[in-house]
CSV table of C-alpha atoms in Angstrom, one decimal:
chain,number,residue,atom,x,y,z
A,1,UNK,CA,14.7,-65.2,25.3
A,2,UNK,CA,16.0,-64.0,28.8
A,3,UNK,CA,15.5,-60.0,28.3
A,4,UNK,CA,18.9,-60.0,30.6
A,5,UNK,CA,21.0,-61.5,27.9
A,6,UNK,CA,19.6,-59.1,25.1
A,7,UNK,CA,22.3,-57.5,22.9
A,8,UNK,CA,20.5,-54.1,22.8
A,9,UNK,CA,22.6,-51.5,24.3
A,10,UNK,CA,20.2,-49.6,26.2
A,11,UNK,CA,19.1,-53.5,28.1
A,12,UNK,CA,22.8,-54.1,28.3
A,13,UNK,CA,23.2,-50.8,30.2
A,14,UNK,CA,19.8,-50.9,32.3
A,15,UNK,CA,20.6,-54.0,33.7
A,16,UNK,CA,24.2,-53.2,35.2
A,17,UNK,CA,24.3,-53.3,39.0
A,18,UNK,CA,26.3,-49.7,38.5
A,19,UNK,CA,23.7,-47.7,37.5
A,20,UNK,CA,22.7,-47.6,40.7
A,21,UNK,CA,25.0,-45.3,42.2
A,22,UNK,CA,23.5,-42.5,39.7
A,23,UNK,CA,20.4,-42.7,41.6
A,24,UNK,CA,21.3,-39.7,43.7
A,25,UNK,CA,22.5,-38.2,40.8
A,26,UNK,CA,19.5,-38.2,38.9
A,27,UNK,CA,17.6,-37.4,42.4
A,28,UNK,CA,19.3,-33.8,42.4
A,29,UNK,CA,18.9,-33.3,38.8
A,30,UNK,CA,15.1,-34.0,39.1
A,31,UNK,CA,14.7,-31.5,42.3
A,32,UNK,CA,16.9,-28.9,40.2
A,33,UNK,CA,13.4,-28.4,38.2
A,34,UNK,CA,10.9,-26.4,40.5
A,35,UNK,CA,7.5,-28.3,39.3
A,36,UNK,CA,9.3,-31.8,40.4
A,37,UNK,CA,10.7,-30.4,43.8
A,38,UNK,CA,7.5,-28.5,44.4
A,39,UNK,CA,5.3,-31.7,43.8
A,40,UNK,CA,7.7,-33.9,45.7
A,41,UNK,CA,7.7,-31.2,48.7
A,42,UNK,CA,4.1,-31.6,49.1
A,43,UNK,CA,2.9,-34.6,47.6
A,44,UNK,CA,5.5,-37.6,48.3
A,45,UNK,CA,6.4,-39.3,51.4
A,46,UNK,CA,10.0,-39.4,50.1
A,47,UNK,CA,10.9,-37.6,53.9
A,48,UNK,CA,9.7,-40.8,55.6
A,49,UNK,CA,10.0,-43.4,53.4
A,50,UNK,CA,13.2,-43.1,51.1
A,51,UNK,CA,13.0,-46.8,50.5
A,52,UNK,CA,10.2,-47.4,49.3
A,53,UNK,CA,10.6,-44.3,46.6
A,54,UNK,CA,13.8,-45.8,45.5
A,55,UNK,CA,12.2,-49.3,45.4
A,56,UNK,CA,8.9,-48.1,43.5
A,57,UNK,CA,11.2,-46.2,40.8
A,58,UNK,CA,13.7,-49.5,40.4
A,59,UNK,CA,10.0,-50.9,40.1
A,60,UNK,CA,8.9,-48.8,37.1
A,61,UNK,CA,12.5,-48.6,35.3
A,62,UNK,CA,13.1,-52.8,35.3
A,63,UNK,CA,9.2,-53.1,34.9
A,64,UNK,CA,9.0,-50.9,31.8
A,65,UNK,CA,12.5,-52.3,30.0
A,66,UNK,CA,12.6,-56.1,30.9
A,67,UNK,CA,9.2,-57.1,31.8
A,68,UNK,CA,6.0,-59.1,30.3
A,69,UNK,CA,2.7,-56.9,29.5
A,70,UNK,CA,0.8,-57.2,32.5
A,71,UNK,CA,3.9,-55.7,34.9
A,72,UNK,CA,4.2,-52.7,32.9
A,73,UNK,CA,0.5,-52.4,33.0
A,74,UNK,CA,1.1,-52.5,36.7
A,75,UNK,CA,3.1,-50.1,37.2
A,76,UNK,CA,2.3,-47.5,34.6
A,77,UNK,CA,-1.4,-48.1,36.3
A,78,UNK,CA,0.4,-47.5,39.9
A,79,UNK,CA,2.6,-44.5,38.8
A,80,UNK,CA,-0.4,-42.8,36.6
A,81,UNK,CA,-2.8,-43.2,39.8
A,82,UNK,CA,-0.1,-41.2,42.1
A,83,UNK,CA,0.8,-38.4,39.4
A,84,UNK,CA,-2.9,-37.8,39.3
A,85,UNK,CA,-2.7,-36.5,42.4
A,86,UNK,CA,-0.1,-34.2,41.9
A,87,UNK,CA,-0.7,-30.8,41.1
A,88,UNK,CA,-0.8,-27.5,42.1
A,89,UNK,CA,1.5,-24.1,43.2
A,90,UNK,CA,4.4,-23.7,44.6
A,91,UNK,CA,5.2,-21.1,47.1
A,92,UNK,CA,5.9,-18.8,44.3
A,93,UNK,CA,2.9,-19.3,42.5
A,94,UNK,CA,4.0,-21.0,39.8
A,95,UNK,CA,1.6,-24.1,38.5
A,96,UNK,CA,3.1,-27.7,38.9
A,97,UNK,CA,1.7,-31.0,37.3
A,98,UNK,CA,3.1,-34.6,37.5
A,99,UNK,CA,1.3,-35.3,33.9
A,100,UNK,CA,3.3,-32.3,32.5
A,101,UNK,CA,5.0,-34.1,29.4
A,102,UNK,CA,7.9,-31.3,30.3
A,103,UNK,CA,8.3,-32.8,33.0
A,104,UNK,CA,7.8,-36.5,32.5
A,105,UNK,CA,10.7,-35.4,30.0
A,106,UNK,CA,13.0,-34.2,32.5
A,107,UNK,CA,12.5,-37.0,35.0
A,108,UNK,CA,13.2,-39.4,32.1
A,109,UNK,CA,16.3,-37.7,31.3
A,110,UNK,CA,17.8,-37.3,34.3
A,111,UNK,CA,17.3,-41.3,34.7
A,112,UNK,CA,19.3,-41.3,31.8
A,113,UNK,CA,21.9,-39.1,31.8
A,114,UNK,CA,23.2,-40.1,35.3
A,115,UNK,CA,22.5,-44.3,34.2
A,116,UNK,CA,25.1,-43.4,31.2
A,117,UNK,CA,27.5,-41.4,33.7
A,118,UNK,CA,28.0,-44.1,36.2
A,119,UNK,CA,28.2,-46.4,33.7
A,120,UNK,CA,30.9,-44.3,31.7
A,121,UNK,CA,32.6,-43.9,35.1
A,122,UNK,CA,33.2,-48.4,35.6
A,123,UNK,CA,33.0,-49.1,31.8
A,124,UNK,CA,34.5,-46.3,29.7
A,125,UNK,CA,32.6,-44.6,26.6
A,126,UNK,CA,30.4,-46.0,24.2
A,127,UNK,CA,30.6,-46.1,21.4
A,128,UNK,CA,28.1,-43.8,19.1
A,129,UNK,CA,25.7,-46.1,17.8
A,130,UNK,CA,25.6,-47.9,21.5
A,131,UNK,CA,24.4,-44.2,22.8
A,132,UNK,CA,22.3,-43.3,20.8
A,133,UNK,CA,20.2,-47.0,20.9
A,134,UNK,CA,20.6,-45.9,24.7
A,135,UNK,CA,19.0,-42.5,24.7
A,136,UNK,CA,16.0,-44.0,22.5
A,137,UNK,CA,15.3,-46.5,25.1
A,138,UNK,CA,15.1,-44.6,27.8
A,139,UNK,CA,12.5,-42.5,26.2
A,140,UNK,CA,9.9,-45.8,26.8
A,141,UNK,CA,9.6,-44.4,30.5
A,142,UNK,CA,8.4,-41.2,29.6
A,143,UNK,CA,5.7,-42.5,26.6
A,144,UNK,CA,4.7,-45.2,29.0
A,145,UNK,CA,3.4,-42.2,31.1
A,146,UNK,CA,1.9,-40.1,27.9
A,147,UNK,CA,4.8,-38.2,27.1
A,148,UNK,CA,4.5,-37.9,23.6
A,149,UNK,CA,7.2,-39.7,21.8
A,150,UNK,CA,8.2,-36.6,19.5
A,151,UNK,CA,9.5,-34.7,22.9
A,152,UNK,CA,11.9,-37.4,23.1
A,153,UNK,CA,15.4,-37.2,21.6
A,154,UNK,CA,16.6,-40.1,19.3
A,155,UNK,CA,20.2,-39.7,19.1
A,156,UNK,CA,22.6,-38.6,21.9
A,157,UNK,CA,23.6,-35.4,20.0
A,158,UNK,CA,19.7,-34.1,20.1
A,159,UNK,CA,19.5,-35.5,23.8
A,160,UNK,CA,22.8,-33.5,25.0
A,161,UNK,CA,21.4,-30.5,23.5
A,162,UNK,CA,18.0,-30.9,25.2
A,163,UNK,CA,19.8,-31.5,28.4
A,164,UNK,CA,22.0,-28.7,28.2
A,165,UNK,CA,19.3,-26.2,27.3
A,166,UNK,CA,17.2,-27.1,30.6
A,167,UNK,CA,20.5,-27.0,32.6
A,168,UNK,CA,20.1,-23.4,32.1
A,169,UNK,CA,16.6,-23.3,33.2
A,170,UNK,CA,17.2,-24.8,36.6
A,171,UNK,CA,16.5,-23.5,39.8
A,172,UNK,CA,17.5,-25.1,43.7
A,173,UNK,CA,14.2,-23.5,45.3
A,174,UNK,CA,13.8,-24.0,48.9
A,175,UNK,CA,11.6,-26.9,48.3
A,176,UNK,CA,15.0,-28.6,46.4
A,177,UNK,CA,16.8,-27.7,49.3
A,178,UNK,CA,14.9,-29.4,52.2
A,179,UNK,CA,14.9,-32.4,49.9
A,180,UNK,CA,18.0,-32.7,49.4
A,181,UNK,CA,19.0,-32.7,53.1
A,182,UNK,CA,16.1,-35.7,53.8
A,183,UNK,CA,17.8,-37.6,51.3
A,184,UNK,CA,21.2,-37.0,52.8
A,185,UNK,CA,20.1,-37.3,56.4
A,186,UNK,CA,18.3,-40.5,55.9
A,187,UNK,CA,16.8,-40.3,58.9
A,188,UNK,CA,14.6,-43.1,58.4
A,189,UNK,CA,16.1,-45.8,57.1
A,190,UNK,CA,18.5,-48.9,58.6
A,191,UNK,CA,21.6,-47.8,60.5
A,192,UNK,CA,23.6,-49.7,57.7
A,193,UNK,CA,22.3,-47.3,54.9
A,194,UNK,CA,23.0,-44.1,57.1
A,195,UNK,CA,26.4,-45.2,57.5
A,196,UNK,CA,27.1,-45.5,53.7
A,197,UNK,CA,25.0,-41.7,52.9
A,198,UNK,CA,28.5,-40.1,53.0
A,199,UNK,CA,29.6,-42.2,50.3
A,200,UNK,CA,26.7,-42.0,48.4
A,201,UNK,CA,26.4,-38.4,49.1
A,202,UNK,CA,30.1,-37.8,47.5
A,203,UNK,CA,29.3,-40.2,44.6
A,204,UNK,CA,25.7,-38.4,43.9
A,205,UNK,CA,27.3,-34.9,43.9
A,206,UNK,CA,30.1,-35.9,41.5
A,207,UNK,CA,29.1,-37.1,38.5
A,208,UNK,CA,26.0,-33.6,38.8
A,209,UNK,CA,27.3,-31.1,36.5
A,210,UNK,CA,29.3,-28.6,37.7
A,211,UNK,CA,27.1,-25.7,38.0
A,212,UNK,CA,23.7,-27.6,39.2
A,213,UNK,CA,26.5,-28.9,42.0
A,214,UNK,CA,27.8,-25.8,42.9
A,215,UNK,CA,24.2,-24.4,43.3
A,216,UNK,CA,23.7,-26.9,45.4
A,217,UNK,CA,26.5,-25.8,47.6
A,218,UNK,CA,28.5,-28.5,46.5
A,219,UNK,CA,31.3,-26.8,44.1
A,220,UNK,CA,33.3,-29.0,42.3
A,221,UNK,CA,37.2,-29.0,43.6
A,222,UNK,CA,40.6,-30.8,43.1
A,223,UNK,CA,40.0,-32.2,46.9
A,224,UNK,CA,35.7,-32.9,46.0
A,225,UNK,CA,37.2,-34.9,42.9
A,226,UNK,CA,39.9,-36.7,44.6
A,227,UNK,CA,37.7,-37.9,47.7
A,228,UNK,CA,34.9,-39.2,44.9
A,229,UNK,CA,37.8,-40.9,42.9
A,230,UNK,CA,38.5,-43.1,46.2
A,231,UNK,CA,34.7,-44.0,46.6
A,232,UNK,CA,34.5,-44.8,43.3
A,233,UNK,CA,38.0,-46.6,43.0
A,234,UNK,CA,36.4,-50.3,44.5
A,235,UNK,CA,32.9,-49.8,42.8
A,236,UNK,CA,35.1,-49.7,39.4
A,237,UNK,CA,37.2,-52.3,40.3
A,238,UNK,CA,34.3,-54.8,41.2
A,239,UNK,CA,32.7,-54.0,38.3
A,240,UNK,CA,35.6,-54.5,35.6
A,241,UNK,CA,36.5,-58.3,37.8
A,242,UNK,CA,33.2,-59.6,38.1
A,243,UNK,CA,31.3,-61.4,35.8
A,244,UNK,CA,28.2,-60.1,34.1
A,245,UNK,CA,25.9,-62.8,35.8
A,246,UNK,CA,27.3,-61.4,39.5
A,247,UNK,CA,27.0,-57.5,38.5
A,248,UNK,CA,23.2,-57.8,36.6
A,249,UNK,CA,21.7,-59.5,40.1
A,250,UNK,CA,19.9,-56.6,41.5
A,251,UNK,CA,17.8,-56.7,38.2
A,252,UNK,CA,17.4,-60.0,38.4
A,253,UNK,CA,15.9,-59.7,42.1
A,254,UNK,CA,13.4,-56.9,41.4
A,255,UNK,CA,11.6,-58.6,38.9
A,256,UNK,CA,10.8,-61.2,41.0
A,257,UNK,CA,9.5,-59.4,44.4
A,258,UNK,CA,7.3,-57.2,41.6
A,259,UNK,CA,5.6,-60.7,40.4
A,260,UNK,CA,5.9,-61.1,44.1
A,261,UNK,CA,3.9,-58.1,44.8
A,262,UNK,CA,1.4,-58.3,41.7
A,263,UNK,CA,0.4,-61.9,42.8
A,264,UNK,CA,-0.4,-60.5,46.2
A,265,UNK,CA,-2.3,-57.6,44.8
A,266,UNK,CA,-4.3,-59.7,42.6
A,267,UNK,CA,-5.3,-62.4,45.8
A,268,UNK,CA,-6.3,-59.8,47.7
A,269,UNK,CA,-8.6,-58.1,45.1
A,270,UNK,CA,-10.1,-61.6,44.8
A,271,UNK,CA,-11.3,-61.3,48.6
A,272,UNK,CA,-14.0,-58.7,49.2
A,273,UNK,CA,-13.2,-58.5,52.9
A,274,UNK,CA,-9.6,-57.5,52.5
A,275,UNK,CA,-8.3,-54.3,50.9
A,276,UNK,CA,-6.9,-54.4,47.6
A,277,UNK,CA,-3.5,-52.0,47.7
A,278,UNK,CA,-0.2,-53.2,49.4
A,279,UNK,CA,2.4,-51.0,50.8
């Protein structure tokens, strides 16, 4: 059975070219926690290589939900290797671990809560059986990692409560900060994908909740609201006119370049005079 043409809601959702443009979203949300900012501020190469982040979590996410065995073996193998190197203190002393099943938890959350906003934002609300189906499969990226699966909330009522507790335990450290402005800056990325950070920017602040955007120095206003209703005016519009097949292609694509990728790890494994990692 093609995974893409599963009824499940959480698939159905996933798979939507739209939940895309939560990625900044759940970016900020994600750097709002002080372990995840402090291990990304002196672990990840997410300054110099914004791509290939966003490329290696649409990797892990479409890996974990529509592929075979030996892709999610991949990349939970890939992602497990890099979280084990990251741990330590921040600047104010306070321990931070990738393995943390807090924050596995958190990351996971954030990846949903923003994939259900966008998707609200083209598609309207769902109903509550679809969200909670939703919720329960986005906990699959945090178990893959060793989260255990009774942190995870399995209905949308437990998971807004969850999310709305940590809300209020949230903190834009400095570390957040400097992030925040490499992700916006994209200074190292094509001149096509600067030109659209504005957008993406106004988008990514939006649909934040209103006091994680504020601390961010991004307060919600009638103008803020209005200029992110005109970005997101054609990205609803394409989405409600074009058929499913057009709007699930990025899902469709990344499948194939991580078969692409896996083939290419596993030929150069098989030669003892060439390394066996790809970048």
């Amino acid at each position: 059975m093609d995974p893409f043409a599963d009824p499940d809601p959480y698939r159905r959702l996933t798979s939507e070219a739209i939940v895309l443009a939560g990625g900044g979203t759940a970016i900020l949300l994600q750097l709002a926690h002080p372990a995840v900012a402090a291990g990304v501020a002196r672990h990840s190469d997410f300054a110099v290589a914004p791509m290939r982040r966003l490329w290696g979590t649409l990797d892990f996410v479409t890996a974990i939900t529509f592929g075979k065995a030996d892709e999610r073996a991949f990349v939970t193998r890939l992602v497990t290797s890099q979280h084990g190197r990251v741990n330590g203190e921040d600047a104010a002393g306070r321990r931070y671990d990738a393995n943390d099943p807090e924050a596995q938890r958190w990351v996971a959350a954030t990846l949903c809560w923003s994939a259900m906003r966008a998707h609200r934002r083209a598609f309207g609300r769902r109903t509550a059986g679809d969200a909670d189906a939703i919720v329960r499969g986005f906990g699959a990226l945090a178990t893959s990692l060793g989260m255990p699966a009774s942190l995870w909330p399995q209905s949308a009522r437990e998971f807004d409560r969850y999310f709305r507790d940590t809300l209020g335990h949230l903190e834009i450290t400095a570390d957040a900060r400097r992030a925040r402005d490499e992700l916006f800056t994209a200074r190292n990325v094509s001149w096509w994908l600067r030109a659209l950070m504005p957008l993406a920017t106004r988008l990514a602040v939006d649909l934040l909740p209103v006091e994680i955007a504020a601390a961010y120095g991004h307060p919600h206003t009638h103008v803020s609201r209005f200029q992110a209703a005109l970005g997101w005016a054609p990205l609803v519009l394409a989405n409600r006119t074009l058929p499913r097949a057009v709007r699930i292609l990025p899902s469709r694509i990344v499948p194939a370049r991580l078969r692409q990728r896996i083939r290419l790890l596993e030929t150069r494994a098989s030669r003892p005079d060439t390394p066996a990692t790809a970048h």
